[in-house]
mmCIF file of C-alpha atoms and ligand atoms in Angstrom:
data_model
loop_
_atom_site.group_PDB
_atom_site.id
_atom_site.type_symbol
_atom_site.label_atom_id
_atom_site.label_comp_id
_atom_site.label_asym_id
_atom_site.label_seq_id
_atom_site.Cartn_x
_atom_site.Cartn_y
_atom_site.Cartn_z
ATOM 1 C CA UNK A 1 23.727 18.990 -30.750
ATOM 2 C CA UNK A 2 25.090 20.037 -27.296
ATOM 3 C CA UNK A 3 27.313 17.675 -25.185
ATOM 4 C CA UNK A 4 26.438 16.906 -21.584
ATOM 5 C CA UNK A 5 28.804 15.597 -19.088
ATOM 6 C CA UNK A 6 27.943 12.829 -16.248
ATOM 7 C CA UNK A 7 26.868 15.295 -13.655
ATOM 8 C CA UNK A 8 24.373 16.959 -15.992
ATOM 9 C CA UNK A 9 23.201 13.449 -16.873
ATOM 10 C CA UNK A 10 22.586 12.443 -13.108
ATOM 11 C CA UNK A 11 20.708 16.053 -12.781
ATOM 12 C CA UNK A 12 18.396 15.068 -15.561
ATOM 13 C CA UNK A 13 17.802 11.316 -14.862
ATOM 14 C CA UNK A 14 14.551 11.651 -13.213
ATOM 15 C CA UNK A 15 13.097 14.112 -15.506
ATOM 16 C CA UNK A 16 14.478 11.589 -18.646
ATOM 17 C CA UNK A 17 12.741 8.573 -16.620
ATOM 18 C CA UNK A 18 9.494 10.496 -16.270
ATOM 19 C CA UNK A 19 9.721 11.756 -19.855
ATOM 20 C CA UNK A 20 9.502 15.410 -18.931
ATOM 21 C CA UNK A 21 12.576 16.324 -20.731
ATOM 22 C CA UNK A 22 13.318 18.846 -23.440
ATOM 23 C CA UNK A 23 13.726 16.750 -26.877
ATOM 24 C CA UNK A 24 17.213 18.096 -27.322
ATOM 25 C CA UNK A 25 18.345 17.786 -23.906
ATOM 26 C CA UNK A 26 16.960 14.294 -24.235
ATOM 27 C CA UNK A 27 19.066 13.461 -27.191
ATOM 28 C CA UNK A 28 22.339 14.884 -25.760
ATOM 29 C CA UNK A 29 21.709 12.833 -22.791
ATOM 30 C CA UNK A 30 21.325 9.451 -24.791
ATOM 31 C CA UNK A 31 24.144 10.302 -26.805
ATOM 32 C CA UNK A 32 26.353 10.649 -23.763
ATOM 33 C CA UNK A 33 24.749 7.529 -22.098
ATOM 34 C CA UNK A 34 25.520 5.336 -24.989
ATOM 35 C CA UNK A 35 29.031 5.671 -24.371
ATOM 36 C CA UNK A 36 29.418 6.005 -20.799
ATOM 37 C CA UNK A 37 29.217 2.917 -18.780
ATOM 38 C CA UNK A 38 28.867 4.790 -15.161
ATOM 39 C CA UNK A 39 25.782 6.701 -16.953
ATOM 40 C CA UNK A 40 24.247 3.388 -18.252
ATOM 41 C CA UNK A 41 24.659 1.836 -14.818
ATOM 42 C CA UNK A 42 22.666 4.753 -12.786
ATOM 43 C CA UNK A 43 20.192 5.120 -15.453
ATOM 44 C CA UNK A 44 19.213 1.465 -15.606
ATOM 45 C CA UNK A 45 19.410 0.982 -11.962
ATOM 46 C CA UNK A 46 17.449 4.184 -11.305
ATOM 47 C CA UNK A 47 14.613 2.658 -14.167
ATOM 48 C CA UNK A 48 14.926 -0.728 -12.461
ATOM 49 C CA UNK A 49 14.037 0.634 -8.703
ATOM 50 C CA UNK A 50 11.012 2.722 -10.053
ATOM 51 C CA UNK A 51 9.635 -0.074 -11.734
ATOM 52 C CA UNK A 52 9.952 -2.524 -9.035
ATOM 53 C CA UNK A 53 8.760 0.075 -6.354
ATOM 54 C CA UNK A 54 5.667 0.929 -8.403
ATOM 55 C CA UNK A 55 4.555 -2.888 -8.374
ATOM 56 C CA UNK A 56 1.400 -3.087 -5.970
ATOM 57 C CA UNK A 57 2.532 -6.173 -4.551
ATOM 58 C CA UNK A 58 5.523 -4.437 -2.586
ATOM 59 C CA UNK A 59 3.535 -2.358 -0.351
ATOM 60 C CA UNK A 60 0.616 -4.049 0.980
ATOM 61 C CA UNK A 61 -1.691 -2.458 3.554
ATOM 62 C CA UNK A 62 -1.851 -4.635 6.982
ATOM 63 C CA UNK A 63 -4.200 -7.429 7.255
ATOM 64 C CA UNK A 64 -7.852 -6.389 7.832
ATOM 65 C CA UNK A 65 -7.076 -2.837 7.457
ATOM 66 C CA UNK A 66 -10.081 -2.184 5.201
ATOM 67 C CA UNK A 67 -12.323 -4.112 7.484
ATOM 68 C CA UNK A 68 -10.767 -2.322 10.796
ATOM 69 C CA UNK A 69 -11.742 1.173 8.851
ATOM 70 C CA UNK A 70 -15.283 0.040 8.163
ATOM 71 C CA UNK A 71 -15.462 -0.511 11.651
ATOM 72 C CA UNK A 72 -14.442 2.472 13.024
ATOM 73 C CA UNK A 73 -16.323 4.862 10.512
ATOM 74 C CA UNK A 74 -19.346 2.693 11.550
ATOM 75 C CA UNK A 75 -18.712 3.340 15.182
ATOM 76 C CA UNK A 76 -18.087 7.047 14.928
ATOM 77 C CA UNK A 77 -20.331 8.349 12.178
ATOM 78 C CA UNK A 78 -24.187 8.900 13.002
ATOM 79 C CA UNK A 79 -26.779 6.701 11.862
ATOM 80 C CA UNK A 80 -24.713 3.673 10.253
ATOM 81 C CA UNK A 81 -25.024 0.333 11.328
ATOM 82 C CA UNK A 82 -22.363 -2.061 12.287
ATOM 83 C CA UNK A 83 -20.933 -4.164 9.438
ATOM 84 C CA UNK A 84 -21.015 -7.670 9.931
ATOM 85 C CA UNK A 85 -19.757 -10.793 8.242
ATOM 86 C CA UNK A 86 -21.285 -12.231 5.357
ATOM 87 C CA UNK A 87 -19.192 -15.245 4.688
ATOM 88 C CA UNK A 88 -22.423 -17.552 5.577
ATOM 89 C CA UNK A 89 -23.942 -16.436 2.328
ATOM 90 C CA UNK A 90 -21.008 -17.242 0.590
ATOM 91 C CA UNK A 91 -21.459 -20.694 2.102
ATOM 92 C CA UNK A 92 -24.997 -20.969 0.792
ATOM 93 C CA UNK A 93 -24.047 -20.190 -2.759
ATOM 94 C CA UNK A 94 -21.350 -22.999 -2.746
ATOM 95 C CA UNK A 95 -22.004 -26.661 -2.785
ATOM 96 C CA UNK A 96 -19.044 -28.175 -1.001
ATOM 97 C CA UNK A 97 -17.940 -31.347 0.045
ATOM 98 C CA UNK A 98 -15.367 -31.159 2.897
ATOM 99 C CA UNK A 99 -13.585 -34.541 4.059
ATOM 100 C CA UNK A 100 -16.501 -36.629 5.014
ATOM 101 C CA UNK A 101 -18.615 -33.655 5.808
ATOM 102 C CA UNK A 102 -21.190 -33.065 3.150
ATOM 103 C CA UNK A 103 -22.650 -29.665 2.665
ATOM 104 C CA UNK A 104 -25.976 -30.737 1.013
ATOM 105 C CA UNK A 105 -28.089 -29.034 -1.441
ATOM 106 C CA UNK A 106 -26.633 -25.495 0.156
ATOM 107 C CA UNK A 107 -27.758 -23.262 -3.232
ATOM 108 C CA UNK A 108 -31.383 -24.204 -2.435
ATOM 109 C CA UNK A 109 -31.019 -24.045 1.708
ATOM 110 C CA UNK A 110 -30.134 -20.350 1.881
ATOM 111 C CA UNK A 111 -31.299 -19.717 5.235
ATOM 112 C CA UNK A 112 -31.763 -16.345 7.038
ATOM 113 C CA UNK A 113 -28.327 -15.445 8.376
ATOM 114 C CA UNK A 114 -29.114 -12.064 10.170
ATOM 115 C CA UNK A 115 -30.378 -13.259 13.384
ATOM 116 C CA UNK A 116 -27.707 -15.458 14.008
ATOM 117 C CA UNK A 117 -24.822 -13.254 12.681
ATOM 118 C CA UNK A 118 -24.000 -11.567 16.056
ATOM 119 C CA UNK A 119 -23.563 -14.868 17.331
ATOM 120 C CA UNK A 120 -21.228 -16.681 14.752
ATOM 121 C CA UNK A 121 -19.432 -13.221 14.487
ATOM 122 C CA UNK A 122 -18.506 -13.581 18.328
ATOM 123 C CA UNK A 123 -16.733 -16.700 17.788
ATOM 124 C CA UNK A 124 -14.736 -15.828 14.508
ATOM 125 C CA UNK A 125 -13.249 -12.526 14.422
ATOM 126 C CA UNK A 126 -13.214 -11.152 11.222
ATOM 127 C CA UNK A 127 -9.563 -10.149 11.260
ATOM 128 C CA UNK A 128 -8.533 -13.742 12.421
ATOM 129 C CA UNK A 129 -5.488 -14.689 10.010
ATOM 130 C CA UNK A 130 -6.385 -17.566 7.975
ATOM 131 C CA UNK A 131 -4.634 -19.656 5.264
ATOM 132 C CA UNK A 132 -5.819 -20.336 1.668
ATOM 133 C CA UNK A 133 -4.819 -22.521 -0.901
ATOM 134 C CA UNK A 134 -4.468 -20.385 -4.323
ATOM 135 C CA UNK A 135 -6.510 -23.376 -5.947
ATOM 136 C CA UNK A 136 -8.783 -23.940 -3.401
ATOM 137 C CA UNK A 137 -12.106 -23.162 -2.132
ATOM 138 C CA UNK A 138 -11.640 -23.224 1.718
ATOM 139 C CA UNK A 139 -10.018 -20.779 4.045
ATOM 140 C CA UNK A 140 -8.528 -22.537 7.346
ATOM 141 C CA UNK A 141 -6.733 -21.886 10.546
ATOM 142 C CA UNK A 142 -2.360 -22.419 10.293
ATOM 143 C CA UNK A 143 -2.062 -26.059 10.863
ATOM 144 C CA UNK A 144 -5.328 -27.563 9.773
ATOM 145 C CA UNK A 145 -4.781 -30.980 8.038
ATOM 146 C CA UNK A 146 -6.879 -30.414 5.558
ATOM 147 C CA UNK A 147 -4.969 -27.551 4.068
ATOM 148 C CA UNK A 148 -3.421 -28.501 0.861
ATOM 149 C CA UNK A 149 -0.223 -26.502 0.626
ATOM 150 C CA UNK A 150 0.853 -28.032 -2.698
ATOM 151 C CA UNK A 151 -0.138 -25.147 -4.789
ATOM 152 C CA UNK A 152 0.913 -22.364 -2.758
ATOM 153 C CA UNK A 153 -0.941 -20.859 0.181
ATOM 154 C CA UNK A 154 -1.561 -17.045 1.139
ATOM 155 C CA UNK A 155 -2.261 -15.899 4.691
ATOM 156 C CA UNK A 156 -5.043 -13.028 4.664
ATOM 157 C CA UNK A 157 -7.984 -12.634 7.193
ATOM 158 C CA UNK A 158 -11.221 -14.384 7.467
ATOM 159 C CA UNK A 159 -12.737 -11.316 6.063
ATOM 160 C CA UNK A 160 -10.694 -10.876 2.984
ATOM 161 C CA UNK A 161 -10.793 -14.594 2.456
ATOM 162 C CA UNK A 162 -14.761 -14.186 2.227
ATOM 163 C CA UNK A 163 -14.434 -11.548 0.148
ATOM 164 C CA UNK A 164 -12.488 -13.189 -2.195
ATOM 165 C CA UNK A 165 -15.118 -16.180 -2.394
ATOM 166 C CA UNK A 166 -13.483 -18.664 0.074
ATOM 167 C CA UNK A 167 -15.776 -20.437 2.436
ATOM 168 C CA UNK A 168 -14.737 -21.514 5.999
ATOM 169 C CA UNK A 169 -13.456 -25.032 6.585
ATOM 170 C CA UNK A 170 -15.709 -26.777 8.809
ATOM 171 C CA UNK A 171 -13.139 -29.005 10.355
ATOM 172 C CA UNK A 172 -10.850 -26.341 11.459
ATOM 173 C CA UNK A 173 -13.206 -23.620 12.016
ATOM 174 C CA UNK A 174 -15.090 -25.643 14.609
ATOM 175 C CA UNK A 175 -13.091 -24.470 17.472
ATOM 176 C CA UNK A 176 -13.412 -20.856 16.560
ATOM 177 C CA UNK A 177 -17.265 -21.125 15.677
ATOM 178 C CA UNK A 178 -18.068 -22.687 19.157
ATOM 179 C CA UNK A 179 -20.441 -25.326 19.575
ATOM 180 C CA UNK A 180 -23.596 -23.510 18.996
ATOM 181 C CA UNK A 181 -22.684 -21.594 16.126
ATOM 182 C CA UNK A 182 -21.253 -25.029 14.674
ATOM 183 C CA UNK A 183 -24.789 -26.707 15.368
ATOM 184 C CA UNK A 184 -26.397 -23.988 13.839
ATOM 185 C CA UNK A 185 -24.294 -23.856 10.787
ATOM 186 C CA UNK A 186 -24.287 -27.481 10.344
ATOM 187 C CA UNK A 187 -28.222 -27.296 10.496
ATOM 188 C CA UNK A 188 -28.660 -24.295 8.534
ATOM 189 C CA UNK A 189 -26.600 -25.808 5.629
ATOM 190 C CA UNK A 190 -28.010 -29.214 5.900
ATOM 191 C CA UNK A 191 -24.277 -30.915 6.890
ATOM 192 C CA UNK A 192 -24.533 -34.264 7.613
ATOM 193 C CA UNK A 193 -21.671 -36.028 9.560
ATOM 194 C CA UNK A 194 -20.601 -38.975 7.168
ATOM 195 C CA UNK B 1 -7.307 8.354 -12.292
ATOM 196 C CA UNK B 2 -4.665 10.818 -13.812
ATOM 197 C CA UNK B 3 -5.525 13.478 -16.524
ATOM 198 C CA UNK B 4 -9.106 14.050 -15.100
ATOM 199 C CA UNK B 5 -8.754 17.270 -13.123
ATOM 200 C CA UNK B 6 -11.314 18.322 -10.935
ATOM 201 C CA UNK B 7 -14.151 16.433 -8.935
ATOM 202 C CA UNK B 8 -15.338 13.602 -10.614
ATOM 203 C CA UNK B 9 -19.295 13.756 -10.799
ATOM 204 C CA UNK B 10 -19.898 10.778 -8.880
ATOM 205 C CA UNK B 11 -17.791 11.675 -5.988
ATOM 206 C CA UNK B 12 -19.435 15.365 -6.107
ATOM 207 C CA UNK B 13 -23.027 13.426 -5.948
ATOM 208 C CA UNK B 14 -21.912 11.204 -2.990
ATOM 209 C CA UNK B 15 -20.386 14.390 -1.103
ATOM 210 C CA UNK B 16 -23.916 16.141 -1.734
ATOM 211 C CA UNK B 17 -25.547 13.214 -0.170
ATOM 212 C CA UNK B 18 -23.248 12.654 2.782
ATOM 213 C CA UNK B 19 -24.032 16.612 3.505
ATOM 214 C CA UNK B 20 -27.559 16.103 2.948
ATOM 215 C CA UNK B 21 -27.734 13.668 5.949
ATOM 216 C CA UNK B 22 -26.642 10.245 4.462
ATOM 217 C CA UNK B 23 -23.527 9.595 6.324
ATOM 218 C CA UNK B 24 -23.436 6.221 5.778
ATOM 219 C CA UNK B 25 -22.415 6.855 2.092
ATOM 220 C CA UNK B 26 -19.109 8.130 3.654
ATOM 221 C CA UNK B 27 -17.276 4.772 3.321
ATOM 222 C CA UNK B 28 -18.237 4.873 -0.514
ATOM 223 C CA UNK B 29 -16.597 7.985 -1.061
ATOM 224 C CA UNK B 30 -13.370 7.152 0.667
ATOM 225 C CA UNK B 31 -13.079 3.461 -0.381
ATOM 226 C CA UNK B 32 -11.149 4.373 -3.516
ATOM 227 C CA UNK B 33 -8.445 5.840 -1.743
ATOM 228 C CA UNK B 34 -8.114 4.303 1.654
ATOM 229 C CA UNK B 35 -4.854 2.235 0.523
ATOM 230 C CA UNK B 36 -3.421 5.714 -0.486
ATOM 231 C CA UNK B 37 -4.470 7.542 2.941
ATOM 232 C CA UNK B 38 -2.511 4.511 4.465
ATOM 233 C CA UNK B 39 0.200 4.679 2.485
ATOM 234 C CA UNK B 40 0.622 8.422 2.795
ATOM 235 C CA UNK B 41 0.740 7.833 6.393
ATOM 236 C CA UNK B 42 3.398 5.154 6.352
ATOM 237 C CA UNK B 43 5.499 7.125 4.190
ATOM 238 C CA UNK B 44 5.609 9.483 7.060
ATOM 239 C CA UNK B 45 5.811 7.283 10.311
ATOM 240 C CA UNK B 46 7.514 3.999 8.818
ATOM 241 C CA UNK B 47 5.238 1.988 11.406
ATOM 242 C CA UNK B 48 2.459 -0.283 10.260
ATOM 243 C CA UNK B 49 0.471 0.297 13.377
ATOM 244 C CA UNK B 50 0.742 4.154 13.482
ATOM 245 C CA UNK B 51 -0.037 4.282 10.187
ATOM 246 C CA UNK B 52 -3.097 2.359 10.173
ATOM 247 C CA UNK B 53 -4.217 4.698 13.180
ATOM 248 C CA UNK B 54 -3.265 7.815 11.455
ATOM 249 C CA UNK B 55 -5.273 6.837 8.549
ATOM 250 C CA UNK B 56 -7.907 5.997 10.131
ATOM 251 C CA UNK B 57 -8.081 9.544 12.171
ATOM 252 C CA UNK B 58 -7.346 11.082 8.830
ATOM 253 C CA UNK B 59 -10.407 9.816 7.344
ATOM 254 C CA UNK B 60 -12.619 10.799 10.313
ATOM 255 C CA UNK B 61 -11.106 14.417 10.283
ATOM 256 C CA UNK B 62 -12.319 14.204 6.497
ATOM 257 C CA UNK B 63 -15.745 13.687 7.406
ATOM 258 C CA UNK B 64 -15.744 16.227 10.120
ATOM 259 C CA UNK B 65 -14.293 18.718 7.740
ATOM 260 C CA UNK B 66 -16.129 17.647 4.562
ATOM 261 C CA UNK B 67 -17.824 21.180 4.432
ATOM 262 C CA UNK B 68 -14.325 22.824 4.168
ATOM 263 C CA UNK B 69 -13.693 20.785 0.897
ATOM 264 C CA UNK B 70 -13.407 22.885 -2.056
ATOM 265 C CA UNK B 71 -14.443 21.116 -5.309
ATOM 266 C CA UNK B 72 -11.513 22.793 -7.454
ATOM 267 C CA UNK B 73 -9.243 20.132 -5.678
ATOM 268 C CA UNK B 74 -9.378 16.929 -6.091
ATOM 269 C CA UNK B 75 -11.065 14.963 -3.329
ATOM 270 C CA UNK B 76 -8.350 12.439 -3.165
ATOM 271 C CA UNK B 77 -5.432 14.992 -2.900
ATOM 272 C CA UNK B 78 -7.415 16.911 -0.163
ATOM 273 C CA UNK B 79 -7.666 13.453 1.886
ATOM 274 C CA UNK B 80 -3.912 12.785 1.197
ATOM 275 C CA UNK B 81 -3.223 16.025 2.588
ATOM 276 C CA UNK B 82 -4.888 15.494 5.609
ATOM 277 C CA UNK B 83 -3.132 12.302 6.169
ATOM 278 C CA UNK B 84 0.242 13.699 5.679
ATOM 279 C CA UNK B 85 -0.710 16.400 8.000
ATOM 280 C CA UNK B 86 -1.898 13.946 10.928
ATOM 281 C CA UNK B 87 1.161 11.683 10.189
ATOM 282 C CA UNK B 88 3.312 14.888 10.713
ATOM 283 C CA UNK B 89 1.742 15.929 13.785
ATOM 284 C CA UNK B 90 1.883 12.478 15.123
ATOM 285 C CA UNK B 91 5.651 12.158 14.377
ATOM 286 C CA UNK B 92 6.280 15.506 16.000
ATOM 287 C CA UNK B 93 4.316 14.267 19.203
ATOM 288 C CA UNK B 94 6.064 11.031 19.426
ATOM 289 C CA UNK B 95 9.853 12.213 18.605
ATOM 290 C CA UNK B 96 9.704 8.989 16.419
ATOM 291 C CA UNK B 97 12.817 10.073 14.554
ATOM 292 C CA UNK B 98 15.200 8.714 17.139
ATOM 293 C CA UNK B 99 17.371 7.075 14.437
ATOM 294 C CA UNK B 100 18.958 9.677 12.141
ATOM 295 C CA UNK B 101 17.545 8.932 8.669
ATOM 296 C CA UNK B 102 19.757 9.253 5.779
ATOM 297 C CA UNK B 103 19.759 12.086 3.851
ATOM 298 C CA UNK B 104 17.646 14.377 6.259
ATOM 299 C CA UNK B 105 20.529 16.998 6.460
ATOM 300 C CA UNK B 106 21.878 16.846 3.169
ATOM 301 C CA UNK B 107 21.761 20.303 1.191
ATOM 302 C CA UNK B 108 18.935 19.809 -1.084
ATOM 303 C CA UNK B 109 20.378 22.614 -3.836
ATOM 304 C CA UNK B 110 23.467 20.653 -4.129
ATOM 305 C CA UNK B 111 24.083 17.936 -6.769
ATOM 306 C CA UNK B 112 23.957 14.105 -5.610
ATOM 307 C CA UNK B 113 26.776 12.141 -6.815
ATOM 308 C CA UNK B 114 26.006 8.399 -7.236
ATOM 309 C CA UNK B 115 28.663 6.564 -5.482
ATOM 310 C CA UNK B 116 28.061 3.047 -6.772
ATOM 311 C CA UNK B 117 28.191 2.130 -10.459
ATOM 312 C CA UNK B 118 27.531 -1.434 -10.011
ATOM 313 C CA UNK B 119 25.757 -3.067 -13.038
ATOM 314 C CA UNK B 120 22.328 -3.688 -11.944
ATOM 315 C CA UNK B 121 20.824 -5.958 -14.822
ATOM 316 C CA UNK B 122 16.783 -5.783 -14.558
ATOM 317 C CA UNK B 123 15.533 -8.428 -12.125
ATOM 318 C CA UNK B 124 12.342 -9.744 -13.037
ATOM 319 C CA UNK B 125 9.242 -8.644 -11.014
ATOM 320 C CA UNK B 126 8.486 -12.296 -9.949
ATOM 321 C CA UNK B 127 11.167 -11.311 -7.589
ATOM 322 C CA UNK B 128 9.191 -8.973 -5.583
ATOM 323 C CA UNK B 129 7.211 -12.469 -4.441
ATOM 324 C CA UNK B 130 10.272 -13.146 -2.577
ATOM 325 C CA UNK B 131 9.928 -11.854 0.886
ATOM 326 C CA UNK B 132 13.705 -10.915 0.778
ATOM 327 C CA UNK B 133 13.615 -8.613 -2.043
ATOM 328 C CA UNK B 134 10.417 -6.806 -0.508
ATOM 329 C CA UNK B 135 12.107 -6.463 2.571
ATOM 330 C CA UNK B 136 15.113 -4.999 0.877
ATOM 331 C CA UNK B 137 13.312 -2.659 -0.772
ATOM 332 C CA UNK B 138 11.228 -1.537 2.179
ATOM 333 C CA UNK B 139 14.175 -1.368 4.598
ATOM 334 C CA UNK B 140 16.148 1.191 1.631
ATOM 335 C CA UNK B 141 13.148 3.247 1.652
ATOM 336 C CA UNK B 142 12.695 3.483 5.380
ATOM 337 C CA UNK B 143 16.221 4.408 5.556
ATOM 338 C CA UNK B 144 15.840 7.365 3.631
ATOM 339 C CA UNK B 145 15.156 10.918 5.159
ATOM 340 C CA UNK B 146 11.456 11.995 5.911
ATOM 341 C CA UNK B 147 11.734 14.459 3.276
ATOM 342 C CA UNK B 148 12.769 12.359 0.380
ATOM 343 C CA UNK B 149 10.508 9.346 1.586
ATOM 344 C CA UNK B 150 7.489 11.339 1.429
ATOM 345 C CA UNK B 151 7.867 12.558 -2.099
ATOM 346 C CA UNK B 152 9.065 9.180 -3.341
ATOM 347 C CA UNK B 153 6.210 7.191 -1.652
ATOM 348 C CA UNK B 154 3.417 9.344 -3.174
ATOM 349 C CA UNK B 155 5.205 9.865 -6.621
ATOM 350 C CA UNK B 156 6.745 6.708 -7.352
ATOM 351 C CA UNK B 157 4.415 4.056 -5.195
ATOM 352 C CA UNK B 158 0.963 5.859 -5.400
ATOM 353 C CA UNK B 159 1.792 7.257 -8.542
ATOM 354 C CA UNK B 160 0.703 10.899 -7.866
ATOM 355 C CA UNK B 161 1.426 13.587 -10.536
ATOM 356 C CA UNK B 162 4.194 16.059 -9.733
ATOM 357 C CA UNK B 163 1.297 18.751 -9.006
ATOM 358 C CA UNK B 164 -0.445 16.242 -6.607
ATOM 359 C CA UNK B 165 2.550 15.293 -4.679
ATOM 360 C CA UNK B 166 3.204 19.312 -4.238
ATOM 361 C CA UNK B 167 -0.275 19.926 -2.992
ATOM 362 C CA UNK B 168 -0.364 16.914 -0.884
ATOM 363 C CA UNK B 169 3.055 17.868 1.128
ATOM 364 C CA UNK B 170 2.629 21.559 0.496
ATOM 365 C CA UNK B 171 5.687 22.264 -1.222
ATOM 366 C CA UNK B 172 6.667 23.501 -4.648
ATOM 367 C CA UNK B 173 6.829 21.671 -7.939
ATOM 368 C CA UNK B 174 10.543 22.285 -8.093
ATOM 369 C CA UNK B 175 11.241 20.772 -4.296
ATOM 370 C CA UNK B 176 9.137 17.960 -5.630
ATOM 371 C CA UNK B 177 11.389 17.387 -8.357
ATOM 372 C CA UNK B 178 14.486 17.753 -6.630
ATOM 373 C CA UNK B 179 13.451 15.643 -3.783
ATOM 374 C CA UNK B 180 12.598 13.009 -6.204
ATOM 375 C CA UNK B 181 15.735 13.062 -8.058
ATOM 376 C CA UNK B 182 17.667 12.661 -4.946
ATOM 377 C CA UNK B 183 15.661 9.572 -3.482
ATOM 378 C CA UNK B 184 15.861 7.796 -6.485
ATOM 379 C CA UNK B 185 19.627 8.336 -6.759
ATOM 380 C CA UNK B 186 20.207 7.528 -2.989
ATOM 381 C CA UNK B 187 18.163 4.369 -3.406
ATOM 382 C CA UNK B 188 19.928 3.349 -6.322
ATOM 383 C CA UNK B 189 23.134 3.759 -4.402
ATOM 384 C CA UNK B 190 21.600 1.657 -1.698
ATOM 385 C CA UNK B 191 20.201 -1.418 -3.761
ATOM 386 C CA UNK B 192 22.288 -1.440 -6.960
ATOM 387 C CA UNK B 193 25.606 -3.172 -5.232
ATOM 388 C CA UNK B 194 23.070 -5.876 -3.365
ATOM 389 C CA UNK B 195 21.005 -6.476 -6.311
ATOM 390 C CA UNK B 196 23.883 -6.992 -8.723
ATOM 391 C CA UNK B 197 25.417 -9.444 -6.342
ATOM 392 C CA UNK B 198 22.013 -10.900 -5.752
ATOM 393 C CA UNK B 199 22.553 -10.281 -2.069
ATOM 394 C CA UNK B 200 18.951 -10.166 -1.031
ATOM 395 C CA UNK B 201 19.374 -11.222 2.575
ATOM 396 C CA UNK B 202 18.523 -9.089 5.362
ATOM 397 C CA UNK B 203 21.450 -7.559 6.584
ATOM 398 C CA UNK B 204 20.791 -4.259 7.880
ATOM 399 C CA UNK B 205 22.246 -1.160 6.094
ATOM 400 C CA UNK B 206 24.770 -0.468 8.702
ATOM 401 C CA UNK B 207 26.655 2.725 8.775
ATOM 402 C CA UNK B 208 29.833 1.208 7.229
ATOM 403 C CA UNK B 209 27.693 -0.098 4.273
ATOM 404 C CA UNK B 210 25.912 3.142 3.518
ATOM 405 C CA UNK B 211 27.463 4.923 0.431
ATOM 406 C CA UNK B 212 27.161 8.441 1.977
HETATM 407 ZN ZN1 ZN C 1 28.564 9.687 -17.839
HETATM 408 ZN ZN1 ZN C 2 -9.222 -26.275 7.511
#
């Protein structure tokens, strides 16, 4: 077997990690690394960093990126209508009890949301940063007393939260929804204040 | 995604539909790659706001030039190419490289010699949930010279093949490999001492701290 020195090992480390190396060279390299502390450190460290950087969680696109992109495409391309928020549909599918406010029989009461969408959308920007509890069902604005922070929380946009199946907390979203939209929401979903 | 060269038939059908007057299908076509387009732009620009703007521009440009797309290439590679070019144009325009990045003027052909041999024991991937660890990794990456950063991001973060990286950046496969090796070794030199000592704090990589 050919012997390699430290410099040769460093030159080949990338190919070695990627598995793009001639078997003979691989054997020689492994033989050297086995007895060389410096090369072991370099190889392990390089491997570790490649693994860490390849993790999806490291590199996150900005909040709302996807939504803004769709918006931009819709606005620029011919023949495409604006994309509106669909979280109220998600509300319809989920029966909820929030504090003293009950969403009664919401499954059956799926209303026609389109007509009032613009109205609702004006009040609650899809890019609004909201907070969700990992085990909860609602999204909140920061500081909402109904947000349970015990199980860990995440921040994302209203639109992303909605995509993940979260629905707005009626308490803290009220100020964003505005009174008109709020009344509409309550009426539409059969919410009865306790 | 790797290992299926050429255009996938679903993409081909979408492109066809878009060209036949259904532009609303365009988002469906680019959606699987929107993240990659952003990351590619970020790799060049190192700034989230600029990267997002460039990503949008690149995607709109792809729509405008869809007829020029040749089916021999992969759509994703073509799209990333556009993003990289847009980002490079933006960088030149803005003279964004005020701080001289590490390794920019190093001789690409010379052998890179590791400077630090700290024992970097494997850290659990849960560590990435810690903001300090993520910051440390991103900061180290940002401090690399552009040509190394571009290759590293496309290859080790986006997982493009060597060939795709070469096509996206318009450089040879050999250059991709050389730059990738160097990027990895430089990053290791930057990170090993801190990670070995468990120092994830956000001290900047000051001049004196740099191993080169
Ligand atoms: Zn050695
Ligand atoms: Zn709330």
